[in-house]
PDB file of N, CA and C in Angstrom:
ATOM      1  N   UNK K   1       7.189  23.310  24.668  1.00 55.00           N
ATOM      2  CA  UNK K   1       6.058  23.393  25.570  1.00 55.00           C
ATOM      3  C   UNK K   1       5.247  24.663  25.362  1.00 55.00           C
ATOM      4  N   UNK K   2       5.621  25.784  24.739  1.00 61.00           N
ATOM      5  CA  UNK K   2       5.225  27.017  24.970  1.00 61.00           C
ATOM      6  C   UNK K   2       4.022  26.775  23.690  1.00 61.00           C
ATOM      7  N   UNK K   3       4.913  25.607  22.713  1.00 65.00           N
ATOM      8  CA  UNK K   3       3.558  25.756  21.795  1.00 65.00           C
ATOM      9  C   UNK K   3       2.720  24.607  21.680  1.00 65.00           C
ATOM     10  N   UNK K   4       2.726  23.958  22.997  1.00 57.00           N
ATOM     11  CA  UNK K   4       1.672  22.883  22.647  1.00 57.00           C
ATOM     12  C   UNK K   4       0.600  23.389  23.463  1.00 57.00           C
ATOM     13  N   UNK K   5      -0.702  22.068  23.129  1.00 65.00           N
ATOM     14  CA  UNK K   5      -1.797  22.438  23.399  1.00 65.00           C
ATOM     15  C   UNK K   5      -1.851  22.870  24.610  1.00 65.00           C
ATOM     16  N   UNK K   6      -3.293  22.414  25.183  1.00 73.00           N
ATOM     17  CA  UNK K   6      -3.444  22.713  26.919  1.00 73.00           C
ATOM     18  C   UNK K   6      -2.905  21.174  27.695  1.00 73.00           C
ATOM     19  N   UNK K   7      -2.908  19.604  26.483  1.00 83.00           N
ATOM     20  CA  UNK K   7      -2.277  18.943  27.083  1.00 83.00           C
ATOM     21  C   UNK K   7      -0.983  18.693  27.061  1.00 83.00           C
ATOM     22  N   UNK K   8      -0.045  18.275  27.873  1.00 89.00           N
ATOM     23  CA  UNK K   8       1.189  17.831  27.838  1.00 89.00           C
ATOM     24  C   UNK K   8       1.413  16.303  28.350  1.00 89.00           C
ATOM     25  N   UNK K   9       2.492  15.876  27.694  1.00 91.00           N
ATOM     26  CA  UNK K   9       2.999  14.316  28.276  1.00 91.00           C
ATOM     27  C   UNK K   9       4.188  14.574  28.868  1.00 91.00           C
ATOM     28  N   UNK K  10       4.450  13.644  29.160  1.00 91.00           N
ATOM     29  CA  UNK K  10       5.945  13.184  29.633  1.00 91.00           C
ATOM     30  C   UNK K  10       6.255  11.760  29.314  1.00 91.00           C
ATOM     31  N   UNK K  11       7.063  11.621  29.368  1.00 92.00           N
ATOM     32  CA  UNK K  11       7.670   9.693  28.875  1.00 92.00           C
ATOM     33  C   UNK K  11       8.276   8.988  30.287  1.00 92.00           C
ATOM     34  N   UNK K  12       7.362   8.034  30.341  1.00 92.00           N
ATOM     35  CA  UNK K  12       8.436   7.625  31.752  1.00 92.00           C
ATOM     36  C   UNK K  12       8.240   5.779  31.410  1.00 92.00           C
ATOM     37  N   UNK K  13       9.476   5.675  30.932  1.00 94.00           N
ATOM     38  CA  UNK K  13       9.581   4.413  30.460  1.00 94.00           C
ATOM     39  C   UNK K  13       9.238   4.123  29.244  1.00 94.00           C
ATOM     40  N   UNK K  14       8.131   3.391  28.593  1.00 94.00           N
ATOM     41  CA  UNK K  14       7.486   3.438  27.452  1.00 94.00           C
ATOM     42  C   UNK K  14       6.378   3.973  27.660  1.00 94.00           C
ATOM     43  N   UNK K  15       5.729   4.707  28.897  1.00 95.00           N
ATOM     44  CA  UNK K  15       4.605   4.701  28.840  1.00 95.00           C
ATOM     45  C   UNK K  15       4.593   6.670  28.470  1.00 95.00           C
ATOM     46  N   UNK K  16       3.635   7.233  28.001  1.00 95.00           N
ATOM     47  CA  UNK K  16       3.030   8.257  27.837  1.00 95.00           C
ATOM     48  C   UNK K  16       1.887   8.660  29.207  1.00 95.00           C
ATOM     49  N   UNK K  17       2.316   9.653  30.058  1.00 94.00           N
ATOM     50  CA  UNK K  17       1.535  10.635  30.674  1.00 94.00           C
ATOM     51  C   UNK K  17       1.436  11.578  30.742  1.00 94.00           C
ATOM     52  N   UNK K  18       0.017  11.755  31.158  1.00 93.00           N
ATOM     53  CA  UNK K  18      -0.190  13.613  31.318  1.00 93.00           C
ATOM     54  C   UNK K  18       0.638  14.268  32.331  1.00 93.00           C
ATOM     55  N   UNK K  19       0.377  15.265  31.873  1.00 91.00           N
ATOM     56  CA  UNK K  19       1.574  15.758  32.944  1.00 91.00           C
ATOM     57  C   UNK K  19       1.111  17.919  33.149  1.00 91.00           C
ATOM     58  N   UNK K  20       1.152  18.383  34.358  1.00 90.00           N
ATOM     59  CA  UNK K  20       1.097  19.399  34.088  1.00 90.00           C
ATOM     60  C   UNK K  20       2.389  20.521  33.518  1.00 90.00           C
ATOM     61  N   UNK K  21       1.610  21.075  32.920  1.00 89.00           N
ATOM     62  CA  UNK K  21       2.897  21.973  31.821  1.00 89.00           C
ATOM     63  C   UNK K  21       3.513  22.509  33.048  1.00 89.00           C
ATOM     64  N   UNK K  22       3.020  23.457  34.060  1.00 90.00           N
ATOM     65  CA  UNK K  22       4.095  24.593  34.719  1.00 90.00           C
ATOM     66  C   UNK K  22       5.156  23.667  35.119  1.00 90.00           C
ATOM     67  N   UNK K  23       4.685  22.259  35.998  1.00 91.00           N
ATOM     68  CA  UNK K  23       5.980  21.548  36.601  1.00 91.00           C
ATOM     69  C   UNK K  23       6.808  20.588  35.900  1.00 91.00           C
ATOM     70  N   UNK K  24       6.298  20.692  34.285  1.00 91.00           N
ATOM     71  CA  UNK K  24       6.979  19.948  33.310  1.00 91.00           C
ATOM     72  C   UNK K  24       7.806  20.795  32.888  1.00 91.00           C
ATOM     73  N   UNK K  25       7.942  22.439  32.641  1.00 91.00           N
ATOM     74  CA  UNK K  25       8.603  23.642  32.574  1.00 91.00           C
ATOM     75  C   UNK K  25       9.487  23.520  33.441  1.00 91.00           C
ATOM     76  N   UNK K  26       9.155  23.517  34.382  1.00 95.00           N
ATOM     77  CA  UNK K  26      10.009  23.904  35.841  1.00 95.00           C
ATOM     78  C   UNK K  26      11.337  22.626  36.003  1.00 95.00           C
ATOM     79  N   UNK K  27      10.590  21.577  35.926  1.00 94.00           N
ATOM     80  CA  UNK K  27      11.753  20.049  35.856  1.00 94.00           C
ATOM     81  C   UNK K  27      12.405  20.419  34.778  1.00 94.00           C
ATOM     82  N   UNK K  28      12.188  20.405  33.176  1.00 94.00           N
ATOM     83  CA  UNK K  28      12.857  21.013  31.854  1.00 94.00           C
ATOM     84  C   UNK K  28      14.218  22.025  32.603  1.00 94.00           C
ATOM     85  N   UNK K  29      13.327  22.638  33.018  1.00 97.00           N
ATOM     86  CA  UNK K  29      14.492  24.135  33.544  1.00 97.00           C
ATOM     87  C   UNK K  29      15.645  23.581  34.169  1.00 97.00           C
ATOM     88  N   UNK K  30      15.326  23.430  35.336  1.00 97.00           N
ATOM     89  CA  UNK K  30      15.933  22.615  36.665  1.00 97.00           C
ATOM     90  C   UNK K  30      17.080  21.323  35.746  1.00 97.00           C
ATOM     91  N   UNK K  31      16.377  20.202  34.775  1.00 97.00           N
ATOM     92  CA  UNK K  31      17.673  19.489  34.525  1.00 97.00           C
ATOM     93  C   UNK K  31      18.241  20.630  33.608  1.00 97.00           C
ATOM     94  N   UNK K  32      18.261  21.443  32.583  1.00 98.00           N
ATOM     95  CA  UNK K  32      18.960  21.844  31.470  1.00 98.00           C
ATOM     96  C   UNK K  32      20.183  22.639  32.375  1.00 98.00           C
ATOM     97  N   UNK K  33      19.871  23.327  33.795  1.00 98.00           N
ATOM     98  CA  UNK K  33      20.983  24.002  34.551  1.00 98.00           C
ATOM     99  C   UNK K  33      22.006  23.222  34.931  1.00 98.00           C
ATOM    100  N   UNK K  34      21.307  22.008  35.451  1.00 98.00           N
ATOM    101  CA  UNK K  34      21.773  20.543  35.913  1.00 98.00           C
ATOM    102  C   UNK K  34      23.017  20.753  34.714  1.00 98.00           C
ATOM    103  N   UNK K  35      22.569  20.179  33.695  1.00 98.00           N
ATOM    104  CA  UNK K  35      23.282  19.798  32.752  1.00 98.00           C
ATOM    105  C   UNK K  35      24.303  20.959  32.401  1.00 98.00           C
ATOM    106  N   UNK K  36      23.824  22.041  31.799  1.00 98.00           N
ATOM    107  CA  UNK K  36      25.014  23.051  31.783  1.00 98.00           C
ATOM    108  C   UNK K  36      26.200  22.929  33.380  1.00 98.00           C
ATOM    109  N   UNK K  37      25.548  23.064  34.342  1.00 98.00           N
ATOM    110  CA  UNK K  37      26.743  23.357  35.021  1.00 98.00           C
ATOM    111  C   UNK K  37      27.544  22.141  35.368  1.00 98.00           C
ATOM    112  N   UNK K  38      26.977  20.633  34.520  1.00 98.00           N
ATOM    113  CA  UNK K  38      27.863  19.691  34.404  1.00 98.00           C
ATOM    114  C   UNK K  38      28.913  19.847  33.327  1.00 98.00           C
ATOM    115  N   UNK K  39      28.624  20.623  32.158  1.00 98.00           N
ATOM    116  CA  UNK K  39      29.202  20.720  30.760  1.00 98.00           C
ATOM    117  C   UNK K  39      30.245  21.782  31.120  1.00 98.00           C
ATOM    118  N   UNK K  40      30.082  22.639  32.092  1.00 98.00           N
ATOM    119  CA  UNK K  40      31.118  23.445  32.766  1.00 98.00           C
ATOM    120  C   UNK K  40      32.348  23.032  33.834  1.00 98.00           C
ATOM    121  N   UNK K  41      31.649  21.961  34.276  1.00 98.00           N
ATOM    122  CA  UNK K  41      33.118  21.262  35.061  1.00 98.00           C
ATOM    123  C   UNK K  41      33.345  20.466  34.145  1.00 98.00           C
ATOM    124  N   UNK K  42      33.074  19.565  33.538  1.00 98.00           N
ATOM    125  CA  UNK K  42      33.641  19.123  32.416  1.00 98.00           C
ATOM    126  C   UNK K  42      34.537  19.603  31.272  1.00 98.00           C
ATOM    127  N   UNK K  43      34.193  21.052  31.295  1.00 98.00           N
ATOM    128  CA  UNK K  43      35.367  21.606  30.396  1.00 98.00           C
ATOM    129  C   UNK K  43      36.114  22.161  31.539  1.00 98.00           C
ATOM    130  N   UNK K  44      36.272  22.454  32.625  1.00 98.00           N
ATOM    131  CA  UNK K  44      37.450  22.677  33.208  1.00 98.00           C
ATOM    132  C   UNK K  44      38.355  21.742  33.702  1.00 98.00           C
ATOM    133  N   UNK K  45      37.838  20.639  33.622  1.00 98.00           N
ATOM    134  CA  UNK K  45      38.723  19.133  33.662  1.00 98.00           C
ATOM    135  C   UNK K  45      39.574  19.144  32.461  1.00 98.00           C
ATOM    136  N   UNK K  46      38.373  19.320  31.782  1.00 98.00           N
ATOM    137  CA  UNK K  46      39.341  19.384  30.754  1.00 98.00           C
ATOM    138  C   UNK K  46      40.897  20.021  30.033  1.00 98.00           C
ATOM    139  N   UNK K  47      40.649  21.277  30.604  1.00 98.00           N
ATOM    140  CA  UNK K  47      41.191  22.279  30.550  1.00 98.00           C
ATOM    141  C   UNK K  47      42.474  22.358  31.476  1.00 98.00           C
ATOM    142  N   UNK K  48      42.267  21.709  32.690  1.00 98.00           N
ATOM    143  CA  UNK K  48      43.188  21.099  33.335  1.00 98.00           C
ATOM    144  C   UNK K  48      43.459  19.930  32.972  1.00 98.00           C
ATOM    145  N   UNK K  49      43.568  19.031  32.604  1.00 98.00           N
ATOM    146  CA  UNK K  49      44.175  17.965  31.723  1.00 98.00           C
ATOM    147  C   UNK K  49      44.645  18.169  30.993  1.00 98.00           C
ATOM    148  N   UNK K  50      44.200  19.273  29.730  1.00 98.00           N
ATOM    149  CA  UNK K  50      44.844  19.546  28.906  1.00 98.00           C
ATOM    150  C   UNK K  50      46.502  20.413  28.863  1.00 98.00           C
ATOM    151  N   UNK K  51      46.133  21.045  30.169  1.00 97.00           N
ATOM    152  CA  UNK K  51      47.492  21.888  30.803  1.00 97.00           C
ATOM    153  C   UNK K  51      48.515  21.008  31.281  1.00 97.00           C
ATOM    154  N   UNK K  52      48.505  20.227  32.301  1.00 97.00           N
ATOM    155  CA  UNK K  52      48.875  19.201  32.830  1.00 97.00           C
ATOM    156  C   UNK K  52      49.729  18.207  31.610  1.00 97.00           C
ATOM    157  N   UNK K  53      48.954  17.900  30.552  1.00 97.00           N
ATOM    158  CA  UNK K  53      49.680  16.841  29.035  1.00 97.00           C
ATOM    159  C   UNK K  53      50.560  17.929  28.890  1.00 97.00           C
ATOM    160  N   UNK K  54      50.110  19.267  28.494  1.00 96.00           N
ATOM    161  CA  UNK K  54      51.758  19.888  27.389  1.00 96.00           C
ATOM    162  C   UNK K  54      52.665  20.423  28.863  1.00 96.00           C
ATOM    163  N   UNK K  55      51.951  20.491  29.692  1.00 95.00           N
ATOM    164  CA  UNK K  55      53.557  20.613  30.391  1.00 95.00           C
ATOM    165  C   UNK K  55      54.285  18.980  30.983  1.00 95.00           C
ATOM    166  N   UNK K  56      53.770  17.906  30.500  1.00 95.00           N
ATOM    167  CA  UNK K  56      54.290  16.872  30.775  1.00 95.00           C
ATOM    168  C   UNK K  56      55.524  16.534  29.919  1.00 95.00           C
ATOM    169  N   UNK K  57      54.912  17.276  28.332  1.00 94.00           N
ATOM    170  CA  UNK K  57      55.557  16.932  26.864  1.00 94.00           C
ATOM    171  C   UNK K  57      56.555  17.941  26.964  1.00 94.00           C
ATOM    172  N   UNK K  58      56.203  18.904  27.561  1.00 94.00           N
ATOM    173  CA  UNK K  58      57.570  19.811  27.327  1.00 94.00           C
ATOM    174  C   UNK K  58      58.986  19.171  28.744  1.00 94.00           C
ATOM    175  N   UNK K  59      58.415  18.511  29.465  1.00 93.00           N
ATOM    176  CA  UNK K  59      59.253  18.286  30.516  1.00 93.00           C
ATOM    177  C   UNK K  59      59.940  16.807  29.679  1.00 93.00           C
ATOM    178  N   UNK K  60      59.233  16.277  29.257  1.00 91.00           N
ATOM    179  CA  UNK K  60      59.877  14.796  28.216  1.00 91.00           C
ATOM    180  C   UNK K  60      60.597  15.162  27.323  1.00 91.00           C
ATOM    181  N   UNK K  61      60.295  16.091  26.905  1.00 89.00           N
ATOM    182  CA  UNK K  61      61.151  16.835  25.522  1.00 89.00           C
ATOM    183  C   UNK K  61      62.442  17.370  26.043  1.00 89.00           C
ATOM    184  N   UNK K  62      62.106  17.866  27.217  1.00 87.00           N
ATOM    185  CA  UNK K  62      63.796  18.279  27.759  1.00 87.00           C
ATOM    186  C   UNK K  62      64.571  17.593  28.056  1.00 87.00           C
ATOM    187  N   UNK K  63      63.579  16.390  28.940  1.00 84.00           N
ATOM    188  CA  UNK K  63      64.660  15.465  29.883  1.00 84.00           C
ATOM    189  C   UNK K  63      65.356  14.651  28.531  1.00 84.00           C
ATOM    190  N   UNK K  64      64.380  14.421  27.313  1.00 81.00           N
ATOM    191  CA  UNK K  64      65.401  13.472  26.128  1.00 81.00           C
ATOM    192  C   UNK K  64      66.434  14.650  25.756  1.00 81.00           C
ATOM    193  N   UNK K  65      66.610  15.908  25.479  1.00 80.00           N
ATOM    194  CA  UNK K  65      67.078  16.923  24.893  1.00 80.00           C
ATOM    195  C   UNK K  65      68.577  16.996  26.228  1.00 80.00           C
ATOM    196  N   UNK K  66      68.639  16.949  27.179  1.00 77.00           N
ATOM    197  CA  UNK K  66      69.179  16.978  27.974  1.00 77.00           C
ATOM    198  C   UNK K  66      69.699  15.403  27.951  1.00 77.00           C
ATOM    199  N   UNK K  67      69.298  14.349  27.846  1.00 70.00           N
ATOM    200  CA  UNK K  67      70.153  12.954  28.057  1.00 70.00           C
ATOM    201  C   UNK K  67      70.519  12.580  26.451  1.00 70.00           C
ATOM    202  N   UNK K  68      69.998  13.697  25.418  1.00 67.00           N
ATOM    203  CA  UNK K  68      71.127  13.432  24.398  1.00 67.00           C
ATOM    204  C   UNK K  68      72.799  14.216  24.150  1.00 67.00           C
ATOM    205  N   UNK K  69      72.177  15.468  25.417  1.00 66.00           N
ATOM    206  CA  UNK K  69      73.532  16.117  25.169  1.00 66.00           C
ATOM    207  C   UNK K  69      74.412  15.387  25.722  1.00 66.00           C
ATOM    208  N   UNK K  70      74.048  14.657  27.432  1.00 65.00           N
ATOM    209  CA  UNK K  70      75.170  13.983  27.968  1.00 65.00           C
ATOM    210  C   UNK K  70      75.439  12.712  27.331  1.00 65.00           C
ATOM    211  N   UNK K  71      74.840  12.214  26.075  1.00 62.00           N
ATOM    212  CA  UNK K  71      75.121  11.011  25.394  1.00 62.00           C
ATOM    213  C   UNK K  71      76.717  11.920  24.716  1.00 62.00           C
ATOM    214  N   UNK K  72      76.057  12.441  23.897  1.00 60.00           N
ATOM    215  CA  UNK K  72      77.016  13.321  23.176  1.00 60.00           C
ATOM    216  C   UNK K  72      78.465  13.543  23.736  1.00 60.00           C
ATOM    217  N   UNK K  73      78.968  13.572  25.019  1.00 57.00           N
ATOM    218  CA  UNK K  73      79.862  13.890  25.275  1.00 57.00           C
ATOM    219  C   UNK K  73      80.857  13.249  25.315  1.00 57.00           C
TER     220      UNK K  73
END
């Protein structure tokens, strides 16, 4: 936006409109925060999920490690 002309569009549907730049800036702004601070709970889901799996695997890994010793006996 900073380097287009004095006109601007927007897309809304298939169609092409004018649109004024400051509040086409301002919406731009407004979703890209949107979006980052979605991409931020999203990696802390993640991040908790990901914690949550290896301490699941280490608790499976014991409980077999533990019901092969009492096989063993």
């Amino acid at each position: 936006l900073d380097k287009a002309n004095d006109e601007v569009y927007r897309v809304i549907g298939s169609v092409m409109v004018r649109s004024n730049r400051e509040i086409l800036t301002k919406e731009l702004e407004e979703r890209r925060h949107m979006l980052e601070m979605r991409l931020e709970s999203v990696e802390k889901q993640e991040s908790i999920v990901e914690s949550k799996l290896s301490r699941l695997q280490r608790q499976n890994n014991n409980d077999k490690t533990s019901g092969e010793r009492n096989l063993s006996r």
